[in-house]
Tab-separated table of C-alpha atoms and ligand atoms in Angstrom:
chain	number	residue	atom	x	y	z
C	14	MET	CA	87.606	205.773	31.588
C	15	SER	CA	84.069	206.853	30.796
C	16	SER	CA	82.231	204.203	32.826
C	17	SER	CA	81.959	204.231	36.602
C	18	LYS	CA	81.069	200.527	36.422
C	19	LYS	CA	84.066	199.007	38.082
C	20	SER	CA	83.725	195.475	39.330
C	21	GLY	CA	86.393	194.498	41.787
C	22	PHE	CA	87.243	198.118	42.672
C	23	TYR	CA	87.469	196.947	46.274
C	24	ARG	CA	90.107	194.385	45.317
C	25	LEU	CA	92.513	197.046	44.022
C	26	THR	CA	95.186	198.357	46.339
C	27	ARG	CA	94.584	201.839	47.723
C	28	GLN	CA	97.250	203.203	45.368
C	29	GLU	CA	95.605	201.517	42.373
C	30	ARG	CA	92.258	203.022	43.363
C	31	ILE	CA	93.803	206.458	43.715
C	32	ASP	CA	95.514	206.129	40.315
C	33	TRP	CA	92.213	205.118	38.752
C	34	ILE	CA	90.107	207.917	40.214
C	35	ALA	CA	92.901	210.436	39.534
C	36	ARG	CA	92.798	209.509	35.843
C	37	TRP	CA	89.002	209.569	35.890
C	38	ALA	CA	88.713	213.070	37.362
C	39	GLU	CA	92.041	214.393	36.055
C	40	LEU	CA	93.230	215.182	39.564
C	41	THR	CA	96.419	217.198	39.964
C	42	GLY	CA	99.238	216.037	42.249
C	43	GLN	CA	98.115	218.582	44.815
C	44	GLU	CA	94.554	217.282	44.707
C	45	ILE	CA	95.717	213.702	45.117
C	46	ALA	CA	97.787	214.802	48.115
C	47	ALA	CA	94.719	216.511	49.607
C	48	LEU	CA	92.894	213.156	49.722
C	49	ASP	CA	95.257	212.041	52.432
C	50	ALA	CA	96.483	215.299	53.978
C	51	GLY	CA	92.990	216.750	54.369
C	52	LEU	CA	92.559	219.872	56.383
C	53	ALA	CA	95.690	221.439	57.873
C	54	LEU	CA	95.518	222.264	61.562
C	55	GLU	CA	96.037	225.947	60.739
C	56	GLN	CA	93.062	225.845	58.357
C	57	GLY	CA	90.950	224.156	61.027
C	58	GLU	CA	91.801	226.948	63.427
C	59	GLN	CA	90.211	229.412	61.036
C	60	MET	CA	86.999	227.362	61.002
C	61	ILE	CA	86.016	226.800	64.608
C	62	GLU	CA	87.011	227.833	68.103
C	63	ASN	CA	89.323	226.227	70.660
C	64	VAL	CA	90.946	223.892	68.114
C	65	ILE	CA	93.161	221.148	69.519
C	66	GLY	CA	93.448	218.752	66.580
C	67	ARG	CA	91.824	217.247	63.526
C	68	HIS	CA	89.228	214.478	63.426
C	69	VAL	CA	89.607	212.274	60.374
C	70	LEU	CA	87.187	209.861	58.678
C	71	PRO	CA	87.895	207.392	55.888
C	72	LEU	CA	86.965	208.606	52.410
C	73	GLY	CA	85.685	205.893	50.067
C	74	ILE	CA	84.400	205.846	46.515
C	75	ALA	CA	81.121	204.231	45.505
C	76	VAL	CA	81.255	202.979	41.927
C	77	ASN	CA	78.703	201.880	39.300
C	78	PHE	CA	76.502	204.984	39.508
C	79	LEU	CA	74.767	206.006	36.312
C	80	LEU	CA	72.867	209.248	36.897
C	81	ASN	CA	70.725	210.838	34.199
C	82	GLY	CA	72.727	208.882	31.639
C	83	ARG	CA	76.081	210.061	32.996
C	84	ASP	CA	78.599	207.940	34.880
C	85	ILE	CA	79.607	209.380	38.223
C	86	LEU	CA	81.941	208.393	41.032
C	87	VAL	CA	80.546	209.048	44.500
C	88	PRO	CA	82.889	210.185	47.286
C	89	MET	CA	81.675	209.096	50.735
C	90	ALA	CA	83.168	209.952	54.124
C	91	ILE	CA	81.841	207.617	56.784
C	92	GLU	CA	82.979	205.402	59.632
C	93	GLU	CA	80.336	202.688	59.147
C	94	PRO	CA	81.293	199.508	57.293
C	95	SER	CA	79.155	198.291	54.363
C	96	VAL	CA	77.795	201.709	53.375
C	97	VAL	CA	80.162	202.305	50.453
C	98	ALA	CA	79.894	198.673	49.335
C	99	GLY	CA	76.090	198.804	49.677
C	100	ALA	CA	75.796	201.945	47.560
C	101	SER	CA	78.067	200.498	44.860
C	102	PHE	CA	76.100	197.254	44.804
C	103	ALA	CA	72.707	198.973	44.594
C	104	ALA	CA	74.027	201.272	41.859
C	105	LYS	CA	74.999	198.168	39.892
C	106	LEU	CA	71.436	196.828	40.222
C	107	ALA	CA	69.945	200.179	39.188
C	108	ARG	CA	72.321	200.365	36.253
C	109	ALA	CA	70.683	197.286	34.778
C	110	GLY	CA	67.481	199.327	34.525
C	111	GLY	CA	69.138	202.419	33.022
C	112	GLY	CA	70.534	203.908	36.220
C	113	PHE	CA	69.020	206.685	38.305
C	114	SER	CA	67.082	209.657	37.067
C	115	ALA	CA	67.230	212.586	39.449
C	116	ALA	CA	66.455	216.283	39.611
C	117	ALA	CA	66.290	219.127	42.083
C	118	SER	CA	63.962	222.107	42.301
C	119	ALA	CA	65.191	225.710	42.328
C	120	PRO	CA	67.540	226.335	45.284
C	121	GLU	CA	64.980	228.283	47.276
C	122	MET	CA	65.365	228.487	51.029
C	123	ILE	CA	62.890	229.824	53.550
C	124	GLY	CA	63.922	232.515	56.003
C	125	GLN	CA	61.683	233.209	59.003
C	126	VAL	CA	61.057	236.504	60.772
C	127	GLN	CA	59.017	236.134	63.961
C	128	LEU	CA	56.753	239.019	64.904
C	129	LEU	CA	55.339	239.327	68.427
C	130	ASP	CA	53.038	241.753	70.244
C	131	VAL	CA	51.023	242.419	67.085
C	132	ALA	CA	47.798	244.255	67.919
C	133	ASP	CA	45.760	243.068	64.924
C	134	LEU	CA	47.174	239.901	63.333
C	135	GLU	CA	45.028	240.004	60.212
C	136	ALA	CA	45.608	243.688	59.531
C	137	ALA	CA	49.366	243.193	59.992
C	138	GLN	CA	49.322	240.209	57.652
C	139	ALA	CA	47.483	242.188	54.982
C	140	ALA	CA	49.844	245.164	55.355
C	141	LEU	CA	52.907	242.954	54.951
C	142	LEU	CA	51.496	241.231	51.870
C	143	ALA	CA	50.589	244.596	50.365
C	144	ALA	CA	54.206	245.719	50.874
C	145	ARG	CA	55.580	242.577	49.219
C	146	GLU	CA	57.632	244.368	46.518
C	147	ARG	CA	59.187	246.790	48.991
C	148	LEU	CA	60.081	243.977	51.369
C	149	LEU	CA	61.620	241.821	48.604
C	150	ALA	CA	63.668	244.765	47.344
C	151	CYS	CA	64.906	245.354	50.885
C	152	ALA	CA	65.888	241.689	51.304
C	153	ASP	CA	67.714	241.817	47.986
C	154	GLU	CA	70.016	244.547	49.243
C	155	ALA	CA	71.547	242.009	51.646
C	156	ASP	CA	73.590	240.087	49.067
C	157	PRO	CA	74.288	241.837	45.762
C	158	VAL	CA	76.480	238.922	44.603
C	159	ILE	CA	73.691	236.362	44.823
C	160	LYS	CA	71.399	238.881	43.170
C	161	ARG	CA	73.884	239.390	40.315
C	162	LEU	CA	74.104	235.605	39.887
C	163	GLY	CA	70.362	235.431	39.318
C	164	GLY	CA	69.286	234.543	42.858
C	165	GLY	CA	67.827	236.597	45.676
C	166	ALA	CA	64.416	237.255	47.187
C	167	ARG	CA	61.628	235.479	45.319
C	168	ASP	CA	58.501	235.653	47.407
C	169	LEU	CA	56.958	236.448	50.731
C	170	GLU	CA	54.436	234.522	52.807
C	171	VAL	CA	52.884	235.618	56.082
C	172	ARG	CA	51.665	232.944	58.465
C	173	VAL	CA	49.583	233.463	61.572
C	174	LEU	CA	50.357	231.305	64.596
C	175	PRO	CA	47.306	232.152	66.692
C	176	ASP	CA	48.007	229.911	69.632
C	177	THR	CA	51.593	229.429	70.800
C	178	PRO	CA	52.751	229.089	74.425
C	179	ALA	CA	53.920	232.713	74.129
C	180	GLY	CA	50.645	233.911	72.702
C	181	PRO	CA	49.724	234.700	69.093
C	182	MET	CA	52.419	235.643	66.616
C	183	LEU	CA	53.026	236.322	62.926
C	184	VAL	CA	55.772	234.661	60.913
C	185	VAL	CA	57.069	236.185	57.720
C	186	HIS	CA	58.567	233.654	55.316
C	187	LEU	CA	61.104	235.072	52.935
C	188	ILE	CA	61.599	232.755	49.959
C	189	TYR	CA	65.156	233.257	48.838
C	190	ASP	CA	66.999	231.675	45.917
C	191	CYS	CA	70.521	230.850	47.079
C	192	ARG	CA	71.849	229.715	43.683
C	193	ASP	CA	74.857	227.448	44.277
C	194	ALA	CA	75.330	228.228	47.962
C	195	MET	CA	73.688	226.285	50.766
C	196	GLY	CA	72.606	229.771	51.671
C	197	ALA	CA	72.315	229.881	55.456
C	198	ASN	CA	74.401	233.044	55.687
C	199	ALA	CA	72.660	234.758	52.804
C	200	VAL	CA	69.176	233.943	54.130
C	201	ASN	CA	70.006	234.924	57.710
C	202	THR	CA	71.510	238.210	56.544
C	203	ALA	CA	68.458	238.912	54.392
C	204	CYS	CA	66.121	238.172	57.335
C	205	GLU	CA	68.072	240.502	59.603
C	206	LYS	CA	67.995	243.173	56.929
C	207	LEU	CA	64.251	242.759	56.550
C	208	ALA	CA	63.357	242.856	60.222
C	209	PRO	CA	63.173	246.628	60.876
C	210	LEU	CA	61.011	247.123	57.798
C	211	VAL	CA	58.702	244.292	58.907
C	212	GLU	CA	58.273	246.050	62.261
C	213	GLU	CA	57.689	249.384	60.558
C	214	ILE	CA	54.985	247.963	58.276
C	215	ALA	CA	53.236	245.571	60.647
C	216	GLY	CA	53.869	247.056	64.079
C	217	GLY	CA	54.766	244.670	66.871
C	218	ARG	CA	58.209	243.466	67.837
C	219	VAL	CA	60.548	241.263	65.785
C	220	GLY	CA	61.938	238.187	67.529
C	221	LEU	CA	63.905	235.546	65.653
C	222	ARG	CA	65.372	236.094	62.194
C	223	ILE	CA	66.703	232.788	60.897
C	224	LEU	CA	66.396	230.289	58.058
C	225	SER	CA	64.161	227.225	58.342
C	226	ASN	CA	65.842	223.852	57.951
C	227	LEU	CA	62.557	222.430	56.731
C	228	ALA	CA	63.661	223.434	53.239
C	229	ASP	CA	60.557	222.097	51.524
C	230	ARG	CA	60.943	224.489	48.593
C	231	ARG	CA	64.347	222.986	47.845
C	232	LEU	CA	63.520	219.378	47.068
C	233	ALA	CA	65.526	216.731	45.282
C	234	CYS	CA	64.060	213.547	43.876
C	235	ALA	CA	65.490	210.411	42.322
C	236	GLY	CA	64.057	207.262	40.842
C	237	CYS	CA	65.154	203.958	39.376
C	238	THR	CA	63.642	200.774	37.998
C	239	ILE	CA	65.269	197.403	38.362
C	240	PRO	CA	64.451	194.408	36.183
C	241	ALA	CA	63.462	191.365	38.261
C	242	PRO	CA	66.166	189.003	36.913
C	243	VAL	CA	69.044	191.115	38.263
C	244	LEU	CA	67.551	190.967	41.758
C	245	ALA	CA	67.779	187.182	41.901
C	246	PHE	CA	70.504	185.588	43.991
C	247	GLY	CA	71.063	182.354	45.911
C	248	ASP	CA	67.726	180.681	46.482
C	249	PHE	CA	65.814	183.945	45.969
C	250	SER	CA	64.066	184.632	42.671
C	251	GLY	CA	64.073	188.217	41.394
C	252	GLN	CA	60.338	188.514	41.984
C	253	GLN	CA	60.706	187.282	45.556
C	254	VAL	CA	63.386	189.871	46.242
C	255	ALA	CA	61.270	192.620	44.660
C	256	ARG	CA	58.281	191.587	46.779
C	257	GLY	CA	60.417	191.496	49.911
C	258	ILE	CA	61.684	195.014	49.212
C	259	VAL	CA	58.148	196.332	48.727
C	260	GLU	CA	57.050	194.659	51.972
C	261	ALA	CA	60.026	196.207	53.781
C	262	TRP	CA	59.085	199.631	52.423
C	263	ALA	CA	55.410	199.114	53.404
C	264	PHE	CA	56.532	198.451	56.970
C	265	ALA	CA	58.364	201.795	57.039
C	266	ALA	CA	55.495	203.592	55.329
C	267	ALA	CA	53.110	202.445	58.055
C	268	ASP	CA	55.241	202.487	61.190
C	269	PRO	CA	57.315	205.417	62.518
C	270	TYR	CA	59.529	203.064	64.551
C	271	ARG	CA	60.591	201.299	61.376
C	272	ALA	CA	60.545	204.512	59.288
C	273	ALA	CA	63.197	206.087	61.543
C	274	THR	CA	65.563	203.177	60.833
C	275	HIS	CA	64.622	203.000	57.155
C	276	ASN	CA	65.354	206.721	56.771
C	277	LYS	CA	68.551	206.370	58.786
C	278	GLY	CA	69.680	203.910	56.111
C	279	ILE	CA	68.896	206.509	53.432
C	280	MET	CA	70.820	209.143	55.373
C	281	ASN	CA	73.823	206.810	55.649
C	282	GLY	CA	74.400	207.513	51.971
C	283	ILE	CA	73.346	211.144	51.917
C	284	ASP	CA	75.343	212.107	55.015
C	285	ALA	CA	78.440	210.346	53.719
C	286	VAL	CA	78.372	212.424	50.520
C	287	ALA	CA	77.525	215.505	52.597
C	288	LEU	CA	80.542	214.956	54.820
C	289	ALA	CA	82.834	214.223	51.885
C	290	THR	CA	81.787	217.385	50.064
C	291	GLY	CA	81.793	219.721	53.073
C	292	GLN	CA	78.041	220.211	53.531
C	293	ASP	CA	76.170	221.163	56.699
C	294	TRP	CA	74.931	217.615	57.325
C	295	ARG	CA	72.987	218.642	60.458
C	296	ALA	CA	70.876	220.948	58.300
C	297	ILE	CA	70.301	218.120	55.838
C	298	GLU	CA	69.362	215.693	58.622
C	299	ALA	CA	66.985	218.219	60.217
C	300	GLY	CA	65.306	218.900	56.878
C	301	ALA	CA	64.978	215.249	55.912
C	302	HIS	CA	63.340	214.106	59.137
C	303	ALA	CA	61.055	217.126	59.373
C	304	TYR	CA	59.983	216.443	55.789
C	305	ALA	CA	59.356	212.782	56.633
C	306	ALA	CA	56.906	213.992	59.289
C	307	ARG	CA	55.203	216.616	57.125
C	308	SER	CA	51.860	214.799	57.118
C	309	SER	CA	51.932	214.854	60.966
C	310	ARG	CA	52.907	211.179	60.873
C	311	TYR	CA	56.568	210.293	60.459
C	312	THR	CA	56.993	208.011	57.445
C	313	SER	CA	59.392	206.714	54.801
C	314	LEU	CA	61.258	209.166	52.576
C	315	SER	CA	61.310	206.576	49.806
C	316	ASN	CA	58.714	204.593	47.959
C	317	TRP	CA	59.068	201.141	46.365
C	318	GLU	CA	56.606	199.261	44.206
C	319	GLN	CA	56.610	196.216	41.991
C	320	THR	CA	56.332	196.911	38.286
C	321	ALA	CA	53.910	195.055	36.025
C	322	ASP	CA	56.705	192.708	34.914
C	323	GLY	CA	57.666	191.835	38.508
C	324	GLY	CA	60.624	194.213	38.718
C	325	LEU	CA	61.031	197.062	41.094
C	326	ALA	CA	60.516	200.827	40.897
C	327	GLY	CA	61.844	203.136	43.585
C	328	ARG	CA	61.594	206.840	44.222
C	329	ILE	CA	62.769	209.276	46.848
C	330	GLU	CA	62.024	212.923	47.558
C	331	LEU	CA	63.519	215.053	50.304
C	332	PRO	CA	64.788	218.569	50.978
C	333	LEU	CA	68.496	218.931	50.258
C	334	ALA	CA	69.951	222.292	51.197
C	335	VAL	CA	73.438	221.845	49.781
C	336	GLY	CA	75.986	224.050	48.085
C	337	VAL	CA	79.011	223.884	45.835
C	338	VAL	CA	80.298	227.302	46.921
C	339	GLY	CA	80.682	228.743	50.412
C	340	GLY	CA	81.015	226.988	53.750
C	341	ALA	CA	83.566	224.193	53.834
C	342	THR	CA	82.952	223.216	50.203
C	343	ARG	CA	85.906	225.289	49.040
C	344	SER	CA	87.888	225.870	52.205
C	345	HIS	CA	88.267	222.182	53.078
C	346	PRO	CA	90.831	220.740	50.632
C	347	THR	CA	89.341	217.227	50.648
C	348	ALA	CA	85.810	218.547	50.136
C	349	ARG	CA	87.044	220.479	47.116
C	350	VAL	CA	88.526	217.316	45.582
C	351	ALA	CA	85.402	215.313	46.478
C	352	LEU	CA	83.254	217.809	44.569
C	353	LYS	CA	85.590	217.549	41.602
C	354	LEU	CA	85.388	213.747	41.753
C	355	LEU	CA	81.619	213.855	41.804
C	356	GLY	CA	81.759	216.207	38.835
C	357	VAL	CA	78.802	218.365	39.838
C	358	GLN	CA	78.648	221.947	38.626
C	359	SER	CA	75.751	223.306	40.652
C	360	ALA	CA	73.967	222.903	43.975
C	361	GLN	CA	71.048	221.372	42.084
C	362	ASP	CA	73.326	218.769	40.455
C	363	LEU	CA	74.759	217.917	43.848
C	364	ALA	CA	71.302	217.595	45.443
C	365	ALA	CA	70.133	215.334	42.607
C	366	ALA	CA	73.200	213.093	42.979
C	367	MET	CA	72.702	212.889	46.748
C	368	ALA	CA	69.063	211.896	46.346
C	369	ALA	CA	70.164	209.066	44.032
C	370	VAL	CA	72.761	207.920	46.567
C	371	GLY	CA	70.104	207.967	49.304
C	372	LEU	CA	67.814	205.796	47.210
C	373	ALA	CA	70.666	203.414	46.389
C	374	GLN	CA	71.593	203.122	50.053
C	375	ASN	CA	67.993	202.404	50.965
C	376	LEU	CA	67.771	199.726	48.286
C	377	ALA	CA	70.951	198.047	49.513
C	378	ALA	CA	69.709	198.002	53.098
C	379	ILE	CA	66.169	196.769	52.541
C	380	ARG	CA	67.253	194.211	49.955
C	381	ALA	CA	69.613	192.693	52.505
C	382	LEU	CA	67.057	192.952	55.320
C	383	ALA	CA	64.329	191.355	53.226
C	384	THR	CA	66.532	188.430	52.213
C	385	GLU	CA	69.669	187.154	53.934
C	386	GLY	CA	69.695	189.751	56.725
C	387	ILE	CA	72.077	192.623	57.286
C	388	GLN	CA	74.652	190.970	59.510
C	389	LYS	CA	76.241	188.583	57.015
C	390	GLY	CA	77.718	191.300	54.819
C	391	HIS	CA	78.285	193.594	57.764
C	392	MET	CA	80.257	191.292	59.993
C	393	THR	CA	83.534	190.957	58.115
C	394	LEU	CA	84.005	194.711	57.970
C	395	HIS	CA	82.626	195.241	61.442
C	396	ALA	CA	85.036	192.581	62.706
C	397	ARG	CA	87.956	194.646	61.389
C	398	GLN	CA	86.835	197.632	63.452
C	399	VAL	CA	86.469	195.450	66.530
C	400	ALA	CA	89.939	194.004	65.904
C	401	MET	CA	91.416	197.501	65.579
C	402	ALA	CA	89.687	198.629	68.764
C	403	ALA	CA	91.265	195.659	70.539
C	404	GLY	CA	94.708	196.861	69.454
C	405	ALA	CA	95.342	194.804	66.298
C	406	GLU	CA	97.700	196.478	63.846
C	407	GLY	CA	98.676	195.921	60.197
C	408	ASP	CA	98.087	192.332	59.030
C	409	GLU	CA	96.779	191.421	62.485
C	410	ILE	CA	93.560	193.338	61.782
C	411	GLU	CA	92.517	191.074	58.922
C	412	GLN	CA	93.705	187.956	60.719
C	413	VAL	CA	91.820	188.682	63.950
C	414	ALA	CA	88.732	189.751	61.987
C	415	ARG	CA	88.743	186.595	59.888
C	416	ARG	CA	89.116	184.361	62.906
C	417	MET	CA	86.272	186.105	64.766
C	418	ALA	CA	84.018	185.918	61.686
C	419	ALA	CA	84.834	182.220	61.284
C	420	ASP	CA	84.008	181.610	64.950
C	421	GLY	CA	80.787	183.607	64.522
C	422	ALA	CA	81.717	185.705	67.568
C	423	VAL	CA	82.630	189.298	66.770
C	424	ARG	CA	83.170	190.806	70.195
C	425	PRO	CA	85.851	192.980	71.789
C	426	ASN	CA	86.830	190.344	74.401
C	427	GLN	CA	87.056	187.706	71.665
C	428	ALA	CA	89.269	190.015	69.573
C	429	ALA	CA	91.533	190.683	72.548
C	430	GLU	CA	91.861	186.972	73.287
C	431	ILE	CA	92.668	186.066	69.679
C	432	LEU	CA	95.174	188.891	69.456
C	433	GLN	CA	96.883	187.848	72.650
C	434	ALA	CA	97.034	184.229	71.484
C	435	MET	CA	98.389	185.258	68.081
C	436	ARG	CA	101.066	187.449	69.576
C	437	ALA	CA	102.044	184.677	71.987
C	438	GLY	CA	102.270	182.303	69.005
C	439	ILE	CA	99.541	180.076	70.443
C	440	VAL	CA	97.381	180.464	67.311
C	441	ASP	CA	98.655	181.566	63.935
C	442	GLY	CA	97.067	184.389	61.998
C	443	GLU	CA	96.078	182.339	58.940
H	1	MEV	C1	72.219	200.717	59.399
H	1	MEV	O1	73.149	201.758	59.508
H	1	MEV	C2	71.102	201.086	58.461
H	1	MEV	C3	69.952	200.069	58.396
H	1	MEV	O2	69.449	199.841	59.706
H	1	MEV	C4	68.885	200.673	57.514
H	1	MEV	C5	67.581	199.929	57.488
H	1	MEV	O3	67.272	199.228	58.460
H	1	MEV	O4	66.852	200.073	56.472
H	1	MEV	C6	70.406	198.749	57.862
């Protein structure tokens, strides 16, 4: 049970898959039940307002991941076909080169305090910097638990925004180590705590007190190398595939229109793990895209190059503000099991794993795009969704999907026609 390399995982029945992952992660009966039951309506009512139901997504497992020498199973919650299969496939390729190496920096978030109506911006800036220790001590009073766990206020920066539509302003950045929490609450509380003291020291009037989702002090990176021979398939040599992948990356590196789609492919993987493990995926999305535009030109979050021997080397770096405590990570029963399945002990471990999944997802997408195209692999699964939307049930789903794929026409009206004909006995399902 020590290897996540599992060819044919997709061919197992759902029950066989559950049995396998339950043995892998030593899931209890209650945890196995949570995979299906998910969040109870009563629990949902404690989370948001005006609750009327529950919205459910499929939870899949990506296999084959080797991360820093350790086998991991990757839980992914997503509605899009091919994402889980793509991640598993890319992880298999990366495995041939030793898997992914990944790491995350200290879990430091940035909190912002906006200061308006400041008479002398430079004098205020100097006064705030001179009072650094006092301000950090004040921020630390906000969350004694994080402080006890070794986190808390780390540093202070003061930025001048001389020319905004509302006139000049100062921005205090509180650098705050959130340990294993995503940290939004802790950072926001610390900023609110800090605000009166900022006013007292600098003069002026405090405006916003809120974290920044451009969490560029909380970065995760991952890399992999893939030997050319494992990239070969069909009529494509390994070197051709590697070259195609580098050309696809170069397109994204140079063109924001392509980079947005390229990065969307990366986020397919990252968001799916974020959803499965109960993260604030909007914060992750905001951070990733802002980071992709940090040079003032939106570009690729990943980087691919050919190695001297014709293989492929890939790398990704992005902010990942994630947690393994707080938020929905513990209160959502499925998220709790997903974290156990992934086997991560800290927010940094989780961020590192997510970066590796993002890189894998990117590899799967651009490999397909640079060779046979994305639609071939996509269509069979997509056809099932179209069949379901047309009303197909049970075995009909596969039968309608297969017939549409064979006809090369995967469209709702086609699905409805086939379904009608099948139900009327005009065509059989086989
Ligand atoms: C689709 O969800 C994601 C892709 O468009 C990513 C890409 O183009 O690199 C296939």
